[in-house]
Short mmCIF file of N, CA and C in Angstrom, two decimals:
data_model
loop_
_atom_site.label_atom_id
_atom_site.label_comp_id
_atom_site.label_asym_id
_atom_site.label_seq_id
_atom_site.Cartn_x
_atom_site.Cartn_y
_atom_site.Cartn_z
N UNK A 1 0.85 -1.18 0.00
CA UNK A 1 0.00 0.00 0.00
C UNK A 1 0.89 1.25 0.00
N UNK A 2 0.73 2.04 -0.94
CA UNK A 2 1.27 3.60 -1.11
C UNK A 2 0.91 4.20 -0.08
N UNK A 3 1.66 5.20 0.59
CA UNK A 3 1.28 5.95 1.64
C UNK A 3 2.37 7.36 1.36
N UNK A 4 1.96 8.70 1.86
CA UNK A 4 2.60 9.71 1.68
C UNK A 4 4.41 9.18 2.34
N UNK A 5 4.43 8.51 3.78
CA UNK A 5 5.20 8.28 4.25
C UNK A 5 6.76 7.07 2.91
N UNK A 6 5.72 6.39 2.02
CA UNK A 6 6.36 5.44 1.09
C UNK A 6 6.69 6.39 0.08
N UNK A 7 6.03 7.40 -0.10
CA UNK A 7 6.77 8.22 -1.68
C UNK A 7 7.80 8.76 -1.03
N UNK A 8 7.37 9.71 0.12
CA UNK A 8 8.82 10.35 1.30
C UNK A 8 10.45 9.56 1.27
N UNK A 9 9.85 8.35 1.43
CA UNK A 9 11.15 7.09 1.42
C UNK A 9 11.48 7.61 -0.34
N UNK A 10 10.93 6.95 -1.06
CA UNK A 10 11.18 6.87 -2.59
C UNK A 10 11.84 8.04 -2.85
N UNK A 11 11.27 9.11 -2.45
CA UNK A 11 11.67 10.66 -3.07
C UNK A 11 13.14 10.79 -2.30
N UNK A 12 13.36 10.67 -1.08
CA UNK A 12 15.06 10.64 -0.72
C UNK A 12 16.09 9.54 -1.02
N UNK A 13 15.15 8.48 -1.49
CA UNK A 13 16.66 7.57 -2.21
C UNK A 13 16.74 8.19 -3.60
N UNK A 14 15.79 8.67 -4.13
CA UNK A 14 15.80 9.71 -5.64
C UNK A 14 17.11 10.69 -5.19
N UNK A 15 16.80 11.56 -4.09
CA UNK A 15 18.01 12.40 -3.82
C UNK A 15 19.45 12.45 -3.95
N UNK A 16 19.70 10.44 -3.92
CA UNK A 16 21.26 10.18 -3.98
C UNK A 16 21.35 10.97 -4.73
N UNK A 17 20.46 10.49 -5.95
CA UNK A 17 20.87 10.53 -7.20
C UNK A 17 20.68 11.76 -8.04
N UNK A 18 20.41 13.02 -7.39
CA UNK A 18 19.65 14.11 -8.03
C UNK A 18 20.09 14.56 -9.30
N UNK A 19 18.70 14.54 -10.14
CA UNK A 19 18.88 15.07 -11.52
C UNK A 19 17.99 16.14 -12.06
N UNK A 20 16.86 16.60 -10.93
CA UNK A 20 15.94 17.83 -11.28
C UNK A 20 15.03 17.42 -10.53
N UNK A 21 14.50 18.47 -9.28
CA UNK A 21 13.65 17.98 -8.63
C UNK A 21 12.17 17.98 -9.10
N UNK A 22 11.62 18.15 -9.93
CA UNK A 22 10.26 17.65 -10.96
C UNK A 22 10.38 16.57 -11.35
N UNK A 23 11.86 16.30 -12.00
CA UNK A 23 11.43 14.74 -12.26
C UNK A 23 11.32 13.71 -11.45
N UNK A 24 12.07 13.65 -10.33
CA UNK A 24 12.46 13.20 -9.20
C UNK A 24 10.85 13.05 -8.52
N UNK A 25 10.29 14.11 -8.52
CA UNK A 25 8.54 13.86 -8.02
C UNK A 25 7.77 13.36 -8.89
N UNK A 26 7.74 13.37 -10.03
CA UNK A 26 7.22 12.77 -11.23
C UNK A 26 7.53 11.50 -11.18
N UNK A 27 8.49 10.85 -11.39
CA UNK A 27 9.17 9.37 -10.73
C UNK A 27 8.39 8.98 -9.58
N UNK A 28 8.23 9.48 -8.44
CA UNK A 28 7.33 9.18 -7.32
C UNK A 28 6.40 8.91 -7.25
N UNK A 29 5.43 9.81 -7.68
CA UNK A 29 4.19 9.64 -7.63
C UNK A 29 3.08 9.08 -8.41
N UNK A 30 2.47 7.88 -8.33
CA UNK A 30 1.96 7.15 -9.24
C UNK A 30 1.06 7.72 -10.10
N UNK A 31 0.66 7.33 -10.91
CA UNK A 31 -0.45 7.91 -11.92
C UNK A 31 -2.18 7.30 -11.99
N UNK A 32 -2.25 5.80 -11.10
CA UNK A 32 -2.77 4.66 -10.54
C UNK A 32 -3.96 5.62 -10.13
N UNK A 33 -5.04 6.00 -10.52
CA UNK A 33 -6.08 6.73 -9.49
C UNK A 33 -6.44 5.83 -7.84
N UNK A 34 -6.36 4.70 -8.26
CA UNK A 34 -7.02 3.62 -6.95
C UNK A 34 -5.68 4.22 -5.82
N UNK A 35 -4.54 3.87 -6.35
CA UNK A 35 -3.23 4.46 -5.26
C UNK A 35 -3.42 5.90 -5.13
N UNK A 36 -3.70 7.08 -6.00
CA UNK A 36 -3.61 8.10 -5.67
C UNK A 36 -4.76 8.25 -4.45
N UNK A 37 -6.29 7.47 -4.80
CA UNK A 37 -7.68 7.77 -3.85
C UNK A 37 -7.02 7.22 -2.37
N UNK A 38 -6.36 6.41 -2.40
CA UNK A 38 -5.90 5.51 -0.64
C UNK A 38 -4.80 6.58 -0.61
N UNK A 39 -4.12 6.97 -1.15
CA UNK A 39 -3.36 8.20 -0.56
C UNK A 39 -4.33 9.67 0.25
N UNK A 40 -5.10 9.73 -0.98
CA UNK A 40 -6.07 11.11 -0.57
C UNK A 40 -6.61 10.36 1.05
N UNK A 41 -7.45 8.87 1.08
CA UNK A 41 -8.15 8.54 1.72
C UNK A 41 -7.39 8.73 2.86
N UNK A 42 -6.10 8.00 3.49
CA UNK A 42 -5.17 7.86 4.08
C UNK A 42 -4.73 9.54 5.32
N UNK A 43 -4.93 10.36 4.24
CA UNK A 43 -4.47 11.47 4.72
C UNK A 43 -5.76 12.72 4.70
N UNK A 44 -6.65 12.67 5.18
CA UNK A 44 -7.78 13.56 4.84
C UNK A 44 -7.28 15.18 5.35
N UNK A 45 -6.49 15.31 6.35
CA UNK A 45 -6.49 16.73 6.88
C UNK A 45 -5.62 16.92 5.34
N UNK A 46 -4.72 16.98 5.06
CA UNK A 46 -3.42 16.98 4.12
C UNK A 46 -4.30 17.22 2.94
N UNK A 47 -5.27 16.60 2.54
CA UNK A 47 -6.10 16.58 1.26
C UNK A 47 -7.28 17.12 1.14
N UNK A 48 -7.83 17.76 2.18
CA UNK A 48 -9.49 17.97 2.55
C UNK A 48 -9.63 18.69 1.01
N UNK A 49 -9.07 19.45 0.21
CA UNK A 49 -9.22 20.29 -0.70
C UNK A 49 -9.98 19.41 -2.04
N UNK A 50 -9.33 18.54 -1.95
CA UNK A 50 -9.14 17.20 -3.30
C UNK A 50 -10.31 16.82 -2.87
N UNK A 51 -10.77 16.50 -1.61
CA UNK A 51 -12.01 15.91 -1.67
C UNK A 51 -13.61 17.14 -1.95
N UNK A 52 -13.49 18.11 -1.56
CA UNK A 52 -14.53 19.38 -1.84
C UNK A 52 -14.08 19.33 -3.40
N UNK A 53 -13.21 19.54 -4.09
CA UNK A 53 -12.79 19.96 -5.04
C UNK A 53 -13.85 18.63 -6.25
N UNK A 54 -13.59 17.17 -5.69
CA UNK A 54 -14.50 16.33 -6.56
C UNK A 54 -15.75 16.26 -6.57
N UNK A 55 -16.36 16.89 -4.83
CA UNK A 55 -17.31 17.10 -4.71
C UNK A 55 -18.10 17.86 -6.09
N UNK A 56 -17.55 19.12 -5.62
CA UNK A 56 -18.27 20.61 -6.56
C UNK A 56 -17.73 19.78 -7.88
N UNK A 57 -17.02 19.29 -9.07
CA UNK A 57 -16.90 18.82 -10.25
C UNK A 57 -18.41 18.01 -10.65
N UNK A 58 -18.35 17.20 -9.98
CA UNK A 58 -19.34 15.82 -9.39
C UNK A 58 -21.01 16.98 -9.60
N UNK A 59 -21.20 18.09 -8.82
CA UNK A 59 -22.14 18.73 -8.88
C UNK A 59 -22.09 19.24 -9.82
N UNK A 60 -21.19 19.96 -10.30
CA UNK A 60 -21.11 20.74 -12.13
C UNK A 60 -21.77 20.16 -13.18
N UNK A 61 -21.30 18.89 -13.26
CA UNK A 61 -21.59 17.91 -14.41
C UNK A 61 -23.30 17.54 -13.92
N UNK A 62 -23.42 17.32 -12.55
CA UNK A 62 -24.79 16.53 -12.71
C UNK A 62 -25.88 17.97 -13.21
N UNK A 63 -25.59 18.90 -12.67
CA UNK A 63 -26.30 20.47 -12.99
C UNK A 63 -26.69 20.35 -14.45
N UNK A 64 -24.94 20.43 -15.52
CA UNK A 64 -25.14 20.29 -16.51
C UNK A 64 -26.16 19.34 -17.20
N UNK A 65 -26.39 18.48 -16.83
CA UNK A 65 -27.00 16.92 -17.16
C UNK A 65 -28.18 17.27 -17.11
N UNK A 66 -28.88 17.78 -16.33
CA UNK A 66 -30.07 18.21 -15.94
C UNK A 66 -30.17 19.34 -16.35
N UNK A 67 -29.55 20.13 -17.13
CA UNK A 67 -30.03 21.78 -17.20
C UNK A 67 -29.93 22.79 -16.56
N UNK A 68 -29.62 22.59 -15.83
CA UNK A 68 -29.23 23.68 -14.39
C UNK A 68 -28.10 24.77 -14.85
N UNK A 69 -27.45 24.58 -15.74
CA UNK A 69 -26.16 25.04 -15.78
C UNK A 69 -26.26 25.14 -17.09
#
């Protein structure tokens, strides 16, 4: 299981080796939505944003769908 604490590890053995710190986080962080959601899930104070943020999307689209918007 991915956890902020497992990319932390990943991202300082990246450091031996430093070659640009974007790529170095890019390398880290998966692209996996299921790993990114147990990360968000994992850490809610750290993320509260990500979760309002899918909320209101989630409401946009259904508005649209219905006419509202």
């Amino acid at each position: 299981m991915n956890n902020l604490e497992n990319l932390e590890l990943s991202l300082r053995l990246k450091l031996k080796s430093y070659v640009d710190k974007n790529t170095m986080i890019e390398e880290v962080i998966p692209y996996d939505l299921d790993i990114l959601f147990e990360i968000v899930k994992a850490n809610p104070k750290e993320f509260h944003y990500v979760i309002k943020d899918i909320r209101q999307k989630i409401s946009i689209v259904l508005q649209r769908q219905i006419g509202m918007r």
